[in-house]
Short mmCIF file of C-alpha atoms in Angstrom, two decimals:
data_model
loop_
_atom_site.label_atom_id
_atom_site.label_comp_id
_atom_site.label_asym_id
_atom_site.label_seq_id
_atom_site.Cartn_x
_atom_site.Cartn_y
_atom_site.Cartn_z
CA MET A 4 -13.42 -13.34 -38.93
CA TYR A 5 -14.25 -13.18 -42.52
CA ASN A 6 -10.62 -12.34 -43.27
CA HIS A 7 -8.87 -14.95 -41.15
CA ASN A 8 -8.37 -18.68 -41.41
CA ALA A 9 -8.23 -21.08 -38.55
CA PRO A 10 -4.61 -21.95 -37.72
CA ALA A 11 -3.21 -25.24 -38.87
CA GLN A 12 -2.05 -27.39 -35.96
CA ALA A 13 1.45 -27.45 -37.42
CA GLU A 14 1.67 -23.68 -37.08
CA LEU A 15 0.95 -23.78 -33.38
CA PRO A 16 3.52 -24.38 -30.65
CA SER A 17 3.61 -27.86 -29.17
CA ALA A 18 2.44 -28.55 -25.63
CA ARG A 19 6.04 -29.18 -24.64
CA GLN A 20 7.22 -25.88 -26.12
CA LEU A 21 4.47 -24.05 -24.30
CA LEU A 22 5.30 -25.60 -20.97
CA ARG A 23 8.95 -24.74 -21.41
CA SER A 24 8.03 -21.16 -22.33
CA THR A 25 5.83 -20.90 -19.26
CA LEU A 26 8.63 -22.01 -16.98
CA ILE A 27 11.08 -19.61 -18.61
CA ALA A 28 8.57 -16.78 -18.29
CA ALA A 29 7.93 -17.52 -14.62
CA ALA A 30 11.65 -17.70 -13.86
CA THR A 31 12.35 -14.48 -15.77
CA ALA A 32 9.51 -12.70 -14.03
CA THR A 33 10.73 -13.82 -10.60
CA ALA A 34 14.30 -12.77 -11.35
CA LEU A 35 13.21 -9.36 -12.67
CA LEU A 36 10.90 -8.85 -9.72
CA ILE A 37 13.66 -9.43 -7.19
CA THR A 38 16.51 -7.66 -8.95
CA VAL A 39 14.71 -4.81 -10.72
CA VAL A 40 11.09 -4.15 -9.74
CA LEU A 41 11.28 -4.41 -5.95
CA PRO A 42 14.40 -2.21 -5.70
CA ALA A 43 12.93 0.40 -8.05
CA GLU A 44 9.51 0.52 -6.42
CA TYR A 45 10.10 -0.18 -2.73
CA ALA A 46 13.87 -0.03 -2.26
CA ILE A 47 13.76 -3.73 -1.29
CA ASP A 48 16.98 -5.14 -2.64
CA PRO A 49 17.83 -8.61 -1.29
CA THR A 50 20.46 -9.35 -3.96
CA GLY A 51 22.21 -5.99 -4.01
CA ILE A 52 21.85 -5.86 -7.81
CA GLY A 53 19.36 -3.02 -7.57
CA ARG A 54 21.96 -0.90 -5.78
CA VAL A 55 24.52 -1.57 -8.50
CA LEU A 56 22.01 -0.66 -11.23
CA GLY A 57 20.96 2.50 -9.41
CA LEU A 58 17.38 1.33 -9.08
CA THR A 59 17.40 1.06 -5.30
CA GLU A 60 18.05 4.79 -5.21
CA MET A 61 14.86 5.25 -7.23
CA GLY A 62 12.92 3.21 -4.69
CA GLU A 63 14.43 5.19 -1.82
CA ILE A 64 13.51 8.51 -3.40
CA LYS A 65 9.97 7.30 -4.04
CA GLU A 66 9.60 6.10 -0.45
CA GLN A 67 11.02 9.34 0.86
CA LEU A 68 8.68 11.47 -1.26
CA ALA A 69 5.72 9.38 -0.16
CA ALA A 70 6.65 9.74 3.51
CA GLU A 71 7.10 13.49 3.14
CA ALA A 72 3.78 13.85 1.35
CA GLU A 73 2.14 12.00 4.23
CA GLN A 74 3.72 14.41 6.71
CA ASP A 75 2.59 17.35 4.59
CA ALA A 76 -0.94 16.04 4.60
CA ALA A 77 -0.81 15.55 8.37
CA GLY A 78 0.67 19.00 8.92
CA ALA A 79 -1.62 20.78 6.45
CA ASN A 80 -4.19 21.61 9.14
CA THR A 81 -1.71 23.22 11.50
CA SER A 82 -0.23 25.45 8.83
CA SER A 83 -3.63 26.76 7.74
CA GLU A 84 -4.43 27.57 11.39
CA THR A 85 -1.23 29.52 11.67
CA ILE A 86 -2.22 31.65 8.72
CA ALA A 87 -5.67 32.21 10.17
CA LEU A 88 -4.04 33.89 13.17
CA VAL A 89 -3.01 36.83 11.02
CA ALA A 90 -5.72 39.46 11.23
CA PRO A 91 -6.91 40.89 7.91
CA GLY A 92 -4.78 43.82 6.80
CA GLU A 93 -2.18 43.14 9.44
CA ASN A 94 0.70 41.88 7.38
CA VAL A 95 3.39 41.87 10.00
CA ALA A 96 1.48 40.11 12.75
CA PRO A 97 3.86 37.95 14.74
CA LEU A 98 3.28 34.38 13.90
CA ALA A 99 3.67 31.39 16.09
CA GLU A 100 7.17 30.05 16.39
CA PRO A 101 7.73 27.65 13.51
CA GLN A 102 7.20 24.14 14.73
CA PRO A 103 9.62 21.75 13.13
CA THR A 104 7.60 19.01 11.52
CA ALA A 105 7.96 15.68 13.24
CA ILE A 106 10.46 14.13 10.90
CA VAL A 107 12.82 11.27 11.26
CA GLU A 108 15.75 13.33 10.12
CA GLN A 109 17.50 15.55 12.61
CA PRO A 110 16.97 19.18 11.63
CA ALA A 111 20.18 20.86 10.59
CA PRO A 112 21.43 23.80 12.66
CA VAL A 113 19.74 27.04 11.68
CA VAL A 114 21.27 30.47 11.95
CA VAL A 115 18.93 33.38 11.44
CA GLU A 116 20.46 36.76 11.92
CA GLU A 117 19.59 40.32 11.08
CA ALA A 118 21.81 41.85 8.46
CA ALA A 119 24.26 44.42 9.83
CA PRO A 120 23.05 48.02 9.43
CA ALA A 121 26.08 48.79 7.30
CA THR A 122 24.82 46.44 4.62
CA PRO A 123 21.13 47.28 4.29
CA LEU A 124 20.83 45.21 1.12
CA TRP A 125 19.25 42.18 2.80
CA ARG A 126 16.92 42.06 5.76
CA ASP A 127 17.24 38.38 6.62
CA GLU A 128 19.82 35.74 6.01
CA ILE A 129 19.59 32.07 6.77
CA SER A 130 22.19 29.38 6.39
CA ILE A 131 21.05 25.78 6.18
CA THR A 132 23.25 22.72 6.09
CA LEU A 133 21.66 19.80 4.31
CA SER A 134 22.88 16.24 4.55
CA PRO A 135 22.49 14.00 1.45
CA GLY A 136 18.83 13.47 0.64
CA GLN A 137 17.69 16.08 3.15
CA GLY A 138 15.18 18.77 2.29
CA ALA A 139 14.49 22.10 3.94
CA GLU A 140 11.83 24.71 3.52
CA VAL A 141 12.02 28.42 4.28
CA LYS A 142 8.91 30.58 3.97
CA LEU A 143 8.03 34.25 4.14
CA THR A 144 4.66 35.39 5.42
CA MET A 145 3.30 37.58 2.66
CA SER A 146 0.05 39.25 1.69
CA GLU A 147 -1.34 39.02 -1.81
CA GLY A 148 0.70 40.92 -4.39
CA ALA A 149 3.58 41.62 -1.98
CA THR A 150 7.04 41.34 -3.51
CA ALA A 151 10.21 40.11 -1.86
CA SER A 152 13.64 40.06 -3.41
CA PHE A 153 15.89 37.13 -2.77
CA SER A 154 19.23 35.59 -3.50
CA TRP A 155 20.48 32.16 -2.56
CA GLU A 156 23.52 30.07 -3.23
CA SER A 157 24.47 26.54 -2.47
CA ASN A 158 27.99 25.76 -1.32
CA GLY A 159 29.36 22.26 -1.72
CA GLY A 160 27.14 21.21 -4.60
CA PRO A 161 24.01 22.16 -6.53
CA VAL A 162 20.53 21.63 -5.09
CA ASN A 163 17.03 20.98 -6.34
CA TYR A 164 14.56 23.67 -5.45
CA ASP A 165 10.88 24.47 -5.65
CA THR A 166 9.82 28.08 -5.16
CA HIS A 167 6.25 27.84 -4.02
CA GLY A 168 3.60 29.11 -1.68
CA ASP A 169 0.57 27.97 0.27
CA GLY A 170 -2.12 29.53 2.37
CA GLY A 171 -5.87 29.59 2.79
CA GLY A 172 -6.12 26.14 1.30
CA ARG A 173 -4.31 27.19 -1.87
CA SER A 174 -0.89 26.23 -3.07
CA ILE A 175 1.24 27.28 -5.99
CA SER A 176 4.60 26.40 -7.47
CA TYR A 177 6.36 29.36 -9.05
CA GLU A 178 9.50 27.71 -10.24
CA LYS A 179 11.32 24.41 -9.96
CA GLY A 180 14.90 23.59 -10.70
CA ARG A 181 17.30 20.68 -10.57
CA GLY A 182 20.99 20.78 -9.90
CA VAL A 183 21.17 24.56 -9.52
CA ASP A 184 24.00 26.41 -7.73
CA SER A 185 22.32 29.73 -7.11
CA ASP A 186 19.32 31.84 -7.96
CA SER A 187 18.12 35.34 -7.34
CA GLY A 188 15.20 37.51 -8.25
CA GLU A 189 11.86 38.65 -6.96
CA LEU A 190 9.01 36.65 -5.55
CA THR A 191 5.51 38.09 -5.83
CA ALA A 192 2.91 36.37 -3.70
CA ALA A 193 -0.05 35.13 -5.72
CA PHE A 194 -2.23 35.08 -2.61
CA LYS A 195 -1.96 35.67 1.13
CA GLY A 196 0.05 32.97 2.84
CA ASN A 197 3.51 31.52 3.23
CA HIS A 198 5.74 31.73 0.20
CA GLY A 199 9.28 30.54 -0.13
CA TRP A 200 11.71 27.82 -1.05
CA PHE A 201 12.07 24.11 -0.70
CA PHE A 202 15.65 22.94 -1.12
CA ARG A 203 16.83 19.38 -1.48
CA ASN A 204 20.35 18.05 -1.45
CA ARG A 205 20.77 15.16 -3.90
CA ASN A 206 24.56 15.14 -3.66
CA SER A 207 26.51 12.53 -1.78
CA ALA A 208 27.99 15.11 0.61
CA ASP A 209 26.63 17.92 2.79
CA VAL A 210 25.83 21.27 1.21
CA THR A 211 25.13 24.63 2.80
CA VAL A 212 22.44 26.83 1.33
CA VAL A 213 22.59 30.53 2.19
CA LEU A 214 19.39 32.44 1.51
CA ARG A 215 19.03 36.21 1.76
CA THR A 216 15.76 38.07 1.47
CA ASP A 217 14.40 41.57 1.56
CA GLY A 218 11.13 43.29 0.75
CA GLU A 219 7.48 43.18 1.63
CA TYR A 220 7.04 40.28 3.98
CA GLY A 221 6.26 39.77 7.64
CA GLN A 222 8.61 37.13 8.87
CA MET A 223 11.04 34.57 7.63
CA LYS A 224 10.66 31.16 9.11
CA ARG A 225 12.00 27.72 8.53
CA VAL A 226 9.15 25.26 8.19
CA LEU A 227 11.07 22.07 7.57
CA MET B 125 -1.94 -7.44 -16.91
CA PHE B 126 -2.67 -10.99 -15.92
CA SER B 127 -6.13 -10.09 -14.69
CA ILE B 128 -6.93 -9.23 -18.28
CA PHE B 129 -6.01 -12.63 -19.53
CA SER B 130 -7.35 -14.80 -16.75
CA GLY B 131 -10.94 -14.25 -17.76
CA TRP B 132 -10.57 -13.37 -21.38
CA ALA B 133 -12.10 -16.44 -22.88
CA SER B 134 -15.36 -15.78 -21.18
CA ARG B 135 -17.79 -13.00 -21.83
CA ARG B 136 -16.79 -11.58 -18.52
CA SER B 137 -13.50 -10.45 -19.97
CA GLY B 138 -15.09 -7.23 -21.14
CA LEU B 139 -16.52 -6.60 -17.71
CA ALA B 140 -13.21 -7.37 -16.03
CA LEU B 141 -11.53 -4.83 -18.29
CA CYS B 142 -14.21 -2.26 -17.49
CA ILE B 143 -13.59 -2.65 -13.78
CA LEU B 144 -9.85 -2.49 -14.25
CA MET B 145 -10.15 0.74 -16.18
CA LEU B 146 -12.53 2.31 -13.71
CA ALA B 147 -10.03 1.47 -10.98
CA LEU B 148 -7.34 3.23 -12.96
CA ILE B 149 -9.35 6.44 -13.30
CA GLY B 150 -8.80 7.09 -9.62
CA VAL B 151 -5.03 7.05 -10.08
CA SER B 152 -3.66 10.56 -10.12
CA GLY B 153 -1.27 12.26 -7.69
CA ASP B 154 0.31 15.64 -7.01
CA ALA B 155 -1.20 18.65 -5.28
CA LEU B 156 0.42 18.47 -1.86
CA ALA B 157 1.94 21.22 0.24
CA HIS B 158 5.21 21.82 -1.53
CA ALA B 159 3.83 20.44 -4.73
CA VAL B 160 6.22 17.51 -4.73
CA ALA B 161 5.09 14.84 -7.13
CA GLN B 162 5.40 11.28 -5.98
CA GLY B 163 6.22 7.98 -7.60
CA ASP B 164 7.95 7.91 -10.96
CA LYS B 165 7.27 11.55 -11.69
CA GLY B 166 8.59 12.61 -8.30
CA TYR B 167 11.69 10.51 -8.81
CA ILE B 168 12.33 11.99 -12.26
CA GLN B 169 11.98 15.50 -10.89
CA GLU B 170 14.56 14.77 -8.22
CA ILE B 171 17.30 13.48 -10.48
CA SER B 172 19.44 15.08 -13.13
CA GLY B 173 22.11 13.85 -15.49
CA VAL B 174 22.32 10.59 -17.37
CA ASN B 175 20.48 7.71 -15.66
CA LEU B 176 20.31 5.00 -18.32
CA VAL B 177 19.20 2.01 -16.24
CA SER B 178 16.54 4.02 -14.46
CA PHE B 179 15.05 5.22 -17.73
CA ILE B 180 15.18 1.75 -19.28
CA TYR B 181 13.23 0.55 -16.26
CA LEU B 182 10.70 3.37 -16.49
CA GLY B 183 10.19 2.77 -20.21
CA ALA B 184 9.64 -0.94 -19.69
CA LYS B 185 7.32 -0.28 -16.78
CA HIS B 186 5.30 2.17 -18.82
CA MET B 187 4.79 -0.40 -21.53
CA VAL B 188 4.07 -3.39 -19.28
CA THR B 189 1.59 -1.44 -17.14
CA GLY B 190 0.14 0.51 -20.08
CA TYR B 191 -3.03 -1.49 -20.64
CA ASP B 192 -3.93 0.48 -23.77
CA HIS B 193 -0.70 -0.41 -25.58
CA ILE B 194 -0.99 -4.03 -24.45
CA LEU B 195 -4.56 -4.23 -25.65
CA PHE B 196 -3.58 -2.96 -29.08
CA LEU B 197 -0.63 -5.35 -29.24
CA PHE B 198 -2.95 -8.19 -28.26
CA GLY B 199 -5.23 -7.23 -31.13
CA VAL B 200 -2.34 -7.03 -33.58
CA ILE B 201 -1.07 -10.54 -32.91
CA PHE B 202 -4.47 -12.09 -32.37
CA PHE B 203 -4.51 -13.84 -35.74
CA LEU B 204 -0.77 -14.03 -36.30
CA TYR B 205 0.58 -17.54 -35.89
CA LYS B 206 4.01 -17.45 -37.49
CA MET B 207 6.93 -15.94 -35.65
CA GLN B 208 8.10 -14.00 -38.71
CA HIS B 209 4.69 -12.34 -39.02
CA ILE B 210 4.65 -11.46 -35.35
CA ALA B 211 8.16 -10.05 -35.67
CA LEU B 212 7.15 -7.95 -38.70
CA TYR B 213 4.07 -6.42 -37.12
CA VAL B 214 5.67 -5.79 -33.76
CA SER B 215 8.63 -4.15 -35.49
CA LEU B 216 6.28 -1.91 -37.49
CA PHE B 217 4.53 -0.90 -34.29
CA ALA B 218 7.86 -0.29 -32.54
CA LEU B 219 9.16 1.74 -35.49
CA GLY B 220 6.01 3.85 -35.38
CA HIS B 221 5.96 4.57 -31.69
CA SER B 222 9.72 5.08 -31.35
CA THR B 223 9.71 7.69 -34.11
CA THR B 224 6.95 9.85 -32.71
CA MET B 225 8.02 9.35 -29.11
CA LEU B 226 11.53 10.65 -29.76
CA LEU B 227 10.45 13.44 -32.11
CA GLY B 228 7.57 14.41 -29.82
CA VAL B 229 9.79 14.79 -26.76
CA TYR B 230 12.72 16.33 -28.59
CA PHE B 231 10.61 18.98 -30.29
CA ASN B 232 8.32 19.24 -27.28
CA ILE B 233 5.18 18.44 -29.25
CA GLY B 234 2.71 18.04 -26.44
CA ILE B 235 -0.62 16.76 -27.66
CA ASN B 236 -3.41 16.87 -25.11
CA SER B 237 -2.98 13.55 -23.31
CA TYR B 238 -6.74 12.92 -23.16
CA LEU B 239 -7.11 13.34 -26.90
CA ILE B 240 -4.14 11.18 -27.78
CA ASP B 241 -5.28 8.50 -25.34
CA ALA B 242 -8.73 8.63 -26.92
CA ILE B 243 -7.07 7.98 -30.30
CA ILE B 244 -5.22 5.03 -28.75
CA GLY B 245 -8.62 3.75 -27.62
CA LEU B 246 -9.79 4.19 -31.20
CA SER B 247 -6.83 2.13 -32.41
CA VAL B 248 -8.04 -0.72 -30.20
CA VAL B 249 -11.55 -0.48 -31.65
CA TYR B 250 -10.12 -0.38 -35.16
CA LYS B 251 -7.97 -3.45 -34.62
CA ALA B 252 -10.89 -5.39 -33.11
CA LEU B 253 -13.08 -4.55 -36.12
CA ASP B 254 -10.22 -5.46 -38.44
CA ASN B 255 -9.85 -8.84 -36.70
CA LEU B 256 -13.58 -9.43 -37.03
CA GLY B 257 -13.41 -8.81 -40.77
CA ALA B 258 -15.82 -5.90 -40.42
CA PHE B 259 -14.21 -3.74 -43.08
CA GLN B 260 -14.55 -6.48 -45.68
CA ARG B 261 -18.16 -7.11 -44.76
CA TRP B 262 -19.17 -3.48 -44.59
CA PHE B 263 -17.09 -1.90 -47.32
CA GLY B 264 -15.78 -4.84 -49.31
CA VAL B 265 -12.17 -3.77 -48.75
CA GLN B 266 -9.41 -4.96 -46.48
CA PRO B 267 -7.27 -2.00 -45.40
CA ASP B 268 -3.54 -2.73 -45.36
CA THR B 269 -2.98 -4.11 -41.87
CA ARG B 270 0.72 -3.32 -41.98
CA ALA B 271 0.11 0.33 -42.81
CA ALA B 272 -2.54 0.55 -40.10
CA THR B 273 -0.17 -0.94 -37.54
CA LEU B 274 2.53 1.58 -38.45
CA LEU B 275 0.05 4.47 -38.43
CA PHE B 276 -1.34 3.57 -35.03
CA GLY B 277 2.24 3.05 -33.84
CA PHE B 278 2.78 6.75 -34.60
CA CYS B 279 -0.26 7.60 -32.45
CA HIS B 280 0.93 5.44 -29.56
CA GLY B 281 4.33 7.16 -29.77
CA PHE B 282 2.72 10.56 -29.32
CA GLY B 283 0.95 9.14 -26.30
CA LEU B 284 4.32 8.12 -24.88
CA SER B 285 5.93 11.47 -25.67
CA THR B 286 3.06 13.35 -24.07
CA LYS B 287 3.53 11.28 -20.91
CA ILE B 288 7.26 11.95 -20.88
CA ILE B 289 6.72 15.68 -21.29
CA GLU B 290 4.39 15.53 -18.29
CA TYR B 291 7.19 13.81 -16.38
CA ASP B 292 9.20 17.02 -16.85
CA LEU B 293 12.58 15.47 -17.67
CA SER B 294 15.70 17.43 -16.85
CA PRO B 295 17.35 18.91 -19.98
CA ASP B 296 20.59 17.60 -18.50
CA GLY B 297 21.12 14.24 -20.20
CA LEU B 298 17.81 14.41 -22.05
CA VAL B 299 18.80 12.59 -25.25
CA PRO B 300 20.60 9.59 -23.66
CA ASN B 301 17.83 9.26 -21.09
CA LEU B 302 15.23 9.40 -23.81
CA LEU B 303 16.97 6.72 -25.86
CA ALA B 304 17.21 4.58 -22.72
CA PHE B 305 13.50 5.10 -22.11
CA ASN B 306 12.77 4.05 -25.68
CA LEU B 307 14.92 0.94 -25.28
CA GLY B 308 12.97 0.20 -22.12
CA VAL B 309 9.71 0.56 -24.00
CA GLU B 310 10.90 -2.09 -26.47
CA ILE B 311 12.04 -4.40 -23.67
CA GLY B 312 8.70 -3.94 -21.94
CA GLN B 313 6.90 -4.63 -25.20
CA LEU B 314 8.84 -7.87 -25.67
CA LEU B 315 8.11 -8.96 -22.10
CA ALA B 316 4.41 -8.22 -22.46
CA LEU B 317 4.34 -9.87 -25.88
CA SER B 318 5.99 -13.02 -24.53
CA ALA B 319 3.36 -13.32 -21.82
CA ILE B 320 0.54 -12.76 -24.32
CA LEU B 321 1.99 -15.31 -26.75
CA ILE B 322 2.31 -17.98 -24.09
CA VAL B 323 -1.28 -17.57 -22.95
CA MET B 324 -2.48 -17.44 -26.56
CA GLY B 325 -0.40 -20.49 -27.39
CA TYR B 326 -2.35 -22.54 -24.88
CA TRP B 327 -5.61 -21.00 -25.96
CA ARG B 328 -5.10 -21.52 -29.70
CA ARG B 329 -4.47 -25.22 -29.16
CA SER B 330 -7.88 -25.66 -27.63
CA PRO B 331 -10.83 -26.17 -30.01
CA SER B 332 -12.61 -23.27 -28.33
CA PHE B 333 -10.23 -20.71 -29.83
CA MET B 334 -12.15 -19.99 -33.01
CA ARG B 335 -15.42 -20.15 -31.10
CA HIS B 336 -14.31 -17.54 -28.59
CA ALA B 337 -12.23 -15.45 -30.96
CA TYR B 338 -15.27 -13.48 -32.07
CA THR B 339 -16.46 -12.70 -28.55
CA THR B 340 -12.98 -11.80 -27.43
CA ASN B 341 -12.58 -9.27 -30.21
CA VAL B 342 -15.97 -7.81 -29.35
CA ALA B 343 -14.88 -7.55 -25.71
CA MET B 344 -11.68 -5.88 -26.86
CA MET B 345 -13.71 -3.43 -28.92
CA CYS B 346 -15.85 -2.72 -25.86
CA ALA B 347 -12.71 -1.92 -23.87
CA GLY B 348 -11.53 0.34 -26.70
CA PHE B 349 -14.83 2.22 -26.77
CA MET B 350 -14.64 2.63 -23.04
CA LEU B 351 -11.12 4.03 -23.27
CA ILE B 352 -12.39 6.56 -25.80
CA GLY B 353 -15.28 7.52 -23.54
CA LEU B 354 -13.08 7.71 -20.49
CA GLN B 355 -10.50 9.94 -22.18
CA LEU B 356 -13.01 12.21 -23.90
CA THR B 357 -14.84 12.70 -20.62
CA GLY B 358 -11.51 13.55 -19.04
CA TYR B 359 -10.86 16.04 -21.83
CA PHE B 360 -14.09 17.90 -21.17
CA VAL B 361 -14.12 17.60 -17.38
CA ALA B 362 -10.46 18.25 -16.57
#
């Protein structure tokens, strides 16, 4: 402290000033906690201000993601067992019927149908209706290096998506997107497992996602 | 933040900081089945478009919970008593970090987050040594503290921009969201600064201030060294 002088008393705040500052700070902190921090972190919004500011939505999304991650962690064992059922080299082994994960949300109606022979372009087509905030996952059982072509579109509003795969304790995200109406292309499996799409509706109304696939895969199934 | 200040006057403050930082090492995330990030990052990846209030909040939160920025700020105002001096130095720091944060994100300059965080740790060590008068004793010169504050502000800004790039912001509404985030950083800085100033106000009035000032700066330096070690280890391990 060779380069600093002790402060003169006159330069320091008075005891009264300090006490007042402390009270203001405590009041400000309490107000911010209730109106801003609790809505944004836990979706707890006693005053309703958080909703107006859009912060309660942040808290809701965080809570939802945390709950889903917990379900994923709980369901991780079952999905790896499912993959283990597939004998080596047997790509098209019938897999167990997809078990809808125990979620609070009611699963939307699923329609899986074989494409008509007249239009051999796509092998499978699935139509999923998503309510606001709802997510859905469709996976293809694929062996390493297998390629599937796909095309999907969202009707009623854009969706967020994550093209990803998991299997044998590995997981990968190929591509993510926000607010996208449609996508198409080819998906090449990085390893043996389930590869596909996670869709999420962040609109305020229902959307319907139609996904069509073709190529080297065993089975299409809806996981979530 | 308050745990830092509750025990700062004692020699245990360094230890308390060590424990706090070790606790923070464990904080990570990610890597679940459909690779959905959680918390702030997860939220950011779910939204698109202009969300000003949300980004102001996230900016403020980043600053208030960013113990490295707070520690540097604490060092900067340690021996500043007059409001106009505090205002000058804090503005220099804000100018520095705003510039590099905005440029860094806009031009997507991603510096390795471990390296930039190690430099932020270095800025804490530097400021502690500066407060102790070490540069005068050792080298007989006093480096310009204003220039140093601005320079380290640039470094802290790159730390912020690197974090934002990791957040993977949507290109939709990027610039307004970024400006909102920056505004939030300033609000968070003012909130943190107010809390620091109040606690320091009480402390400076007590006769023990000058007696403990030395130890406190040494403790701060210790925390800075530990940040450097923590981040460099992360750089080589991760």
